[in-house]
Coordinates of C-alpha atoms in Angstrom, one line a residue:
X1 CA 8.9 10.0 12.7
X2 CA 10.1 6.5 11.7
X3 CA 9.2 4.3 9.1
X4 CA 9.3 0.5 9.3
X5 CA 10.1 -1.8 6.0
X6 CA 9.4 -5.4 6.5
X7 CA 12.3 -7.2 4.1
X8 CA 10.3 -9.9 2.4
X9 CA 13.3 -11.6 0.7
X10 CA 16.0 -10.5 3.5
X11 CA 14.0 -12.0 6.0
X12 CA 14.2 -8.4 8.4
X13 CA 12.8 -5.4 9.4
X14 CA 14.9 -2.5 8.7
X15 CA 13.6 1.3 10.8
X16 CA 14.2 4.7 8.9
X17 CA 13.8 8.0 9.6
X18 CA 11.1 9.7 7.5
X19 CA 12.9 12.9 7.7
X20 CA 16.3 12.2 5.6
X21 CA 15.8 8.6 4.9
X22 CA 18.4 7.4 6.8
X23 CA 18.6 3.9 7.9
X24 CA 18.6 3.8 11.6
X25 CA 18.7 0.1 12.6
X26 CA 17.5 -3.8 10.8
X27 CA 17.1 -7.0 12.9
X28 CA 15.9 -10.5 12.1
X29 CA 17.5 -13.2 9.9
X30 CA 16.4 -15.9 7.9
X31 CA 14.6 -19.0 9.9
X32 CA 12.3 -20.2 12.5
X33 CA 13.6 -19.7 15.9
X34 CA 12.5 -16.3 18.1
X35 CA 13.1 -13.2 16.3
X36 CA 14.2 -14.7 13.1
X37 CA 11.8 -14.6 9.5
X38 CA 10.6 -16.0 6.9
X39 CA 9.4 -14.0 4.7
X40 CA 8.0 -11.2 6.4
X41 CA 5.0 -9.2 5.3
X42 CA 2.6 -6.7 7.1
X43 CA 3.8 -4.7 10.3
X44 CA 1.6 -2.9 12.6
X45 CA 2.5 -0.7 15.8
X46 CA 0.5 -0.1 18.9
X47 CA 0.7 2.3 21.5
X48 CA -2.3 1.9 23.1
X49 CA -0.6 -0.6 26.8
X50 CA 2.1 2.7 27.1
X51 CA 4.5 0.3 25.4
X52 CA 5.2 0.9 21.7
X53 CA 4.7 -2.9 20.1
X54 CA 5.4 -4.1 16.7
X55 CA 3.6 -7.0 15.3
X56 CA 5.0 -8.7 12.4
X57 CA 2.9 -10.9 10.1
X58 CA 6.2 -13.6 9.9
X59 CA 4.1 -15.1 6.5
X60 CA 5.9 -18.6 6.3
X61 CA 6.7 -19.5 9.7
X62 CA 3.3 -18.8 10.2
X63 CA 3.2 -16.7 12.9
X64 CA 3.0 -13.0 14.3
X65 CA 5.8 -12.2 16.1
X66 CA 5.2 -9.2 18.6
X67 CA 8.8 -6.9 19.7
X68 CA 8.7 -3.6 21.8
X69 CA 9.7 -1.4 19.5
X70 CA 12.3 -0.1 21.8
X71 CA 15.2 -2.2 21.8
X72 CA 13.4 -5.0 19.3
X73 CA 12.8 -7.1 22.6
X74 CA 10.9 -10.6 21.8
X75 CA 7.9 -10.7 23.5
X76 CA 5.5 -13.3 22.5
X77 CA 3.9 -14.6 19.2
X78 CA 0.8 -15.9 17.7
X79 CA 0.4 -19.1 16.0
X80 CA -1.8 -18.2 12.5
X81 CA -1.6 -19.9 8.9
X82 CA 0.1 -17.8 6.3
X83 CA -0.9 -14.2 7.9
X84 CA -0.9 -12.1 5.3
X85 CA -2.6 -9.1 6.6
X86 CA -2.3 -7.3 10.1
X87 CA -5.0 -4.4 11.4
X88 CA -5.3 -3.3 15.1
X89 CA -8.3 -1.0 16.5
X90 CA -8.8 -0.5 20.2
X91 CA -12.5 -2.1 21.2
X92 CA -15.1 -0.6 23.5
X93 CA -13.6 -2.1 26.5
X94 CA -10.9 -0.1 25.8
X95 CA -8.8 -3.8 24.8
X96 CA -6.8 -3.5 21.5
X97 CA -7.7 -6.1 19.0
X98 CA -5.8 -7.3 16.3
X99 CA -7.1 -9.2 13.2
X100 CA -5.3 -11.3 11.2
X101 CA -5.8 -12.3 8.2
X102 CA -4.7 -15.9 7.5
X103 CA -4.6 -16.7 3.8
X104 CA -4.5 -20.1 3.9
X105 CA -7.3 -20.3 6.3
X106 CA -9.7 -18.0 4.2
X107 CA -10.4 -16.3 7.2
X108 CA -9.9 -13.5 9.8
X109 CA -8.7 -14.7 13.5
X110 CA -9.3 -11.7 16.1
X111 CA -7.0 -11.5 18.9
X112 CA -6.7 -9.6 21.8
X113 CA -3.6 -7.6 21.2
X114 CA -1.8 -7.6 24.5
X115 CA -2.2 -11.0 25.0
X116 CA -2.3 -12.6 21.9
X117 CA -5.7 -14.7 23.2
X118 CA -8.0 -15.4 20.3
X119 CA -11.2 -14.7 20.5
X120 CA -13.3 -15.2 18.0
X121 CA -12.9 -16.3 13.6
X122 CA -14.3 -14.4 11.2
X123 CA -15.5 -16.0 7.6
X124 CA -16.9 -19.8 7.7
X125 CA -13.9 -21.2 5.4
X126 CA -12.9 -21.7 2.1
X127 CA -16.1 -21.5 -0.8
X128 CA -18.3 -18.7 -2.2
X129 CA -20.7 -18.1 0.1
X130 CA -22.0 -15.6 1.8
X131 CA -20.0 -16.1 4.9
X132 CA -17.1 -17.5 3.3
X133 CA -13.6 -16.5 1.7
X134 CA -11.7 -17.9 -0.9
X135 CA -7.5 -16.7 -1.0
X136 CA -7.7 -13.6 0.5
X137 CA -5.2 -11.1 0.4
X138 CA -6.0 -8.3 2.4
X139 CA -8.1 -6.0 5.1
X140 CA -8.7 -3.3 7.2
X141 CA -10.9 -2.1 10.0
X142 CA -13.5 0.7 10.8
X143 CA -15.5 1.9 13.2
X144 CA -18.2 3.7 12.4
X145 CA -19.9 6.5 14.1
X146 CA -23.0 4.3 15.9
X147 CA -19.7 1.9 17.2
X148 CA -20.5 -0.8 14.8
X149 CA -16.5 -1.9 13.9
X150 CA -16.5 -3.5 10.3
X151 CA -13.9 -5.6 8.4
X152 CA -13.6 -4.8 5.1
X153 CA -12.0 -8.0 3.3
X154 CA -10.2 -7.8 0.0
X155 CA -12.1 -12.1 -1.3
X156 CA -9.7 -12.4 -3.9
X157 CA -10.5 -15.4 -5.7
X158 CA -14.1 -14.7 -5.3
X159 CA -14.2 -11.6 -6.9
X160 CA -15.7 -9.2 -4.2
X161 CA -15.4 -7.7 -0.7
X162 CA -16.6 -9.0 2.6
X163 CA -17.4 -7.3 4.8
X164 CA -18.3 -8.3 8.7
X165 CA -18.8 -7.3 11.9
X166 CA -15.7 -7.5 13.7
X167 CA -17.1 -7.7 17.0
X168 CA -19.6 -10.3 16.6
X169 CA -18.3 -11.9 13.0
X170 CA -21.8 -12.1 11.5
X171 CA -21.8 -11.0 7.8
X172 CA -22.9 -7.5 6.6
X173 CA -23.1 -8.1 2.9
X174 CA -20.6 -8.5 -0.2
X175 CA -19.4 -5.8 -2.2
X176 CA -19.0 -6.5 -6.0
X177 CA -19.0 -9.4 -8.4
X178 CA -16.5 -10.7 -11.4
X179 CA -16.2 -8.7 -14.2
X180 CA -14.4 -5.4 -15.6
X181 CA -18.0 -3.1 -15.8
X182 CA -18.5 -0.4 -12.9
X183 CA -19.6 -2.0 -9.7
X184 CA -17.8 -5.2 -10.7
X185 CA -14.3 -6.4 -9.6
X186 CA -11.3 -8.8 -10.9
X187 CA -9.4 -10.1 -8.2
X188 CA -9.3 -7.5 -5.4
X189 CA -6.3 -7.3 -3.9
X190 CA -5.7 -4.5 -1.3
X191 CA -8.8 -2.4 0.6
X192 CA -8.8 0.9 1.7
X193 CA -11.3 2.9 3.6
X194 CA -11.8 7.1 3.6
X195 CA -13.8 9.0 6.3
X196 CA -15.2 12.4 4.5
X197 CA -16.8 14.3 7.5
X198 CA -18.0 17.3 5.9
X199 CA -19.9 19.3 3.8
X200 CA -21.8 16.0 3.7
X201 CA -20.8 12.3 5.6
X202 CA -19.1 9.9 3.7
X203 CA -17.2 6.3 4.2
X204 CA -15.1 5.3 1.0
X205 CA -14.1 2.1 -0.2
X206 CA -11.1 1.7 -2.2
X207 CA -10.7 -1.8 -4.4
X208 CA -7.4 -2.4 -5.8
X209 CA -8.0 -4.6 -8.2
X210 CA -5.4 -6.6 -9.7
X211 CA -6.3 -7.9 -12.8
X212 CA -8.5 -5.1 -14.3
X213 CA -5.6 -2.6 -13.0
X214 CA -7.3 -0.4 -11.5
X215 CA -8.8 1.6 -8.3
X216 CA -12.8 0.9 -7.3
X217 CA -14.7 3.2 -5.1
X218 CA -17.5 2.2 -3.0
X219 CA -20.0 3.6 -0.1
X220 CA -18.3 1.5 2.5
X221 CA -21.5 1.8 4.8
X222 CA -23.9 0.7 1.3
X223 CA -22.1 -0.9 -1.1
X224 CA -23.1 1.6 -3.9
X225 CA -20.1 1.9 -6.6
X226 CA -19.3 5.3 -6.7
X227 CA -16.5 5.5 -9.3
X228 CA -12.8 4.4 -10.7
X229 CA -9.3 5.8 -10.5
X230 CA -7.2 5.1 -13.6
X231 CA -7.4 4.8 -17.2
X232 CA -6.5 1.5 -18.5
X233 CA -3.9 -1.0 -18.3
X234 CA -0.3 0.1 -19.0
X235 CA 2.2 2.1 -18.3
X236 CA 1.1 5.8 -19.1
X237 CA -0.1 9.0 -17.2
X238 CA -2.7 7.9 -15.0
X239 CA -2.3 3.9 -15.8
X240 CA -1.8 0.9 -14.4
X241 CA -0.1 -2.3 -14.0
X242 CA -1.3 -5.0 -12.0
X243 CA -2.7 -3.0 -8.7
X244 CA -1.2 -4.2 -5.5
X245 CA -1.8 -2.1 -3.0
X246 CA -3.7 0.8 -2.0
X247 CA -3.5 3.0 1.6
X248 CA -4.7 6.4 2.6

């Protein structure tokens, strides 16, 4: 197995392998043309056309730059605005789709993934309304068990977690509000999502949340707060510091 690091400040992505650690091979540089950076941030791999492809949110040339994995080869990119997160999941056509989330556009632009065509935009721009986003910094993407595919959307400024349908883009509700009390959230930053099959069914939502330093757990499929990871800000056992990111 083989890890890829996207090199925010290096403008690169570097490929290790997960066994030893050893550093296997980087490319990219600093600038705008084909296969160069700036400022690199999320990196997702598909297998799913019998070519391995990595996409590459490229966060201030904004763009996602796609490569076979291979040899690096350029193949195409996608014009976006500041893309700061990348998801893929195959749809019921059996075409991979690939959302990105463009921060600066407070919304979610779907994509087919093998041809970079867009087609559709989830969230109605910037504001606090149901439909809306406001900064946000990150998402993933589930399907559940009757085929409905959500998008879970980490609505930073606003405090809360969006959550569509990613193959129609209508809203399904809003997941917490401001404040540091269970249920409520201070600037979510990273979402997570956990399938628990059995004794009993469950879909878990996990909030990192910045500012309150801590992990938030929610019925994905509800909305219901379940509980909280960590005790407290700071830097002992089972603390935190400013959350980033969370990932199962």
């Amino acid at each position: 197995a083989v890890l890829f690091v996207s090199e925010y400040n290096n403008h690169r992505v570097s490929e290790f392998k997960v066994s030893t650690g050893e550093h296997l091979r980087s490319f990219g540089s600093q600038g705008a043309n084909t296969s160069q950076f700036k400022n690199p941030r999320s990196i997702v791999i598909s297998t799913s056309s019998g070519t391995a492809l990595m996409y590459v949110a490229d966060l201030n040339n904004n763009r996602v730059q796609v490569f076979k994995v291979e040899n690096f080869e350029y193949v195409r990119k996608i014009d976006c605005n500041i893309p700061y997160g990348l998801a893929l999941l195959l749809a019921a056509n059996g075409d991979e789709l690939l959302f990105i989330l463009e921060h600066e556009n407070h919304q979610v632009k779907v994509c087919n993934a093998l041809t970079g065509a867009e087609l559709r935009i989830i969230g109605s721009g910037a504001g606090s309304g149901p439909t809306q986003l406001h900064y946000p910094y990150d998402l993933t993407v589930f399907r559940d068990q009757d085929g409905t595919v959500l998008v879970f959307v980490a609505d930073y400024s606003n405090h809360r977690v969006q959550v569509f349908n990613g193959d129609t883009g209508a809203h399904i509700r809003s997941i917490g509000k401001y404040g540091a009390n269970d249920g409520e959230l201070n600037t979510p930053i990273s979402v997570a999502v956990r399938e628990i099959k059995a004794p009993n069914r469950q879909v878990q939502l996990y909030v990192g949340e910045n500012t309150n330093s801590g992990v938030s757990i929610f019925d994905a499929l509800t909305g219901n707060f379940i509980g909280k990871l960590g005790n407290g800000i700071g830097a002992g056992e089972g603390q935190f510091h400013y959350v980033w990111g969370v990932s199962f």
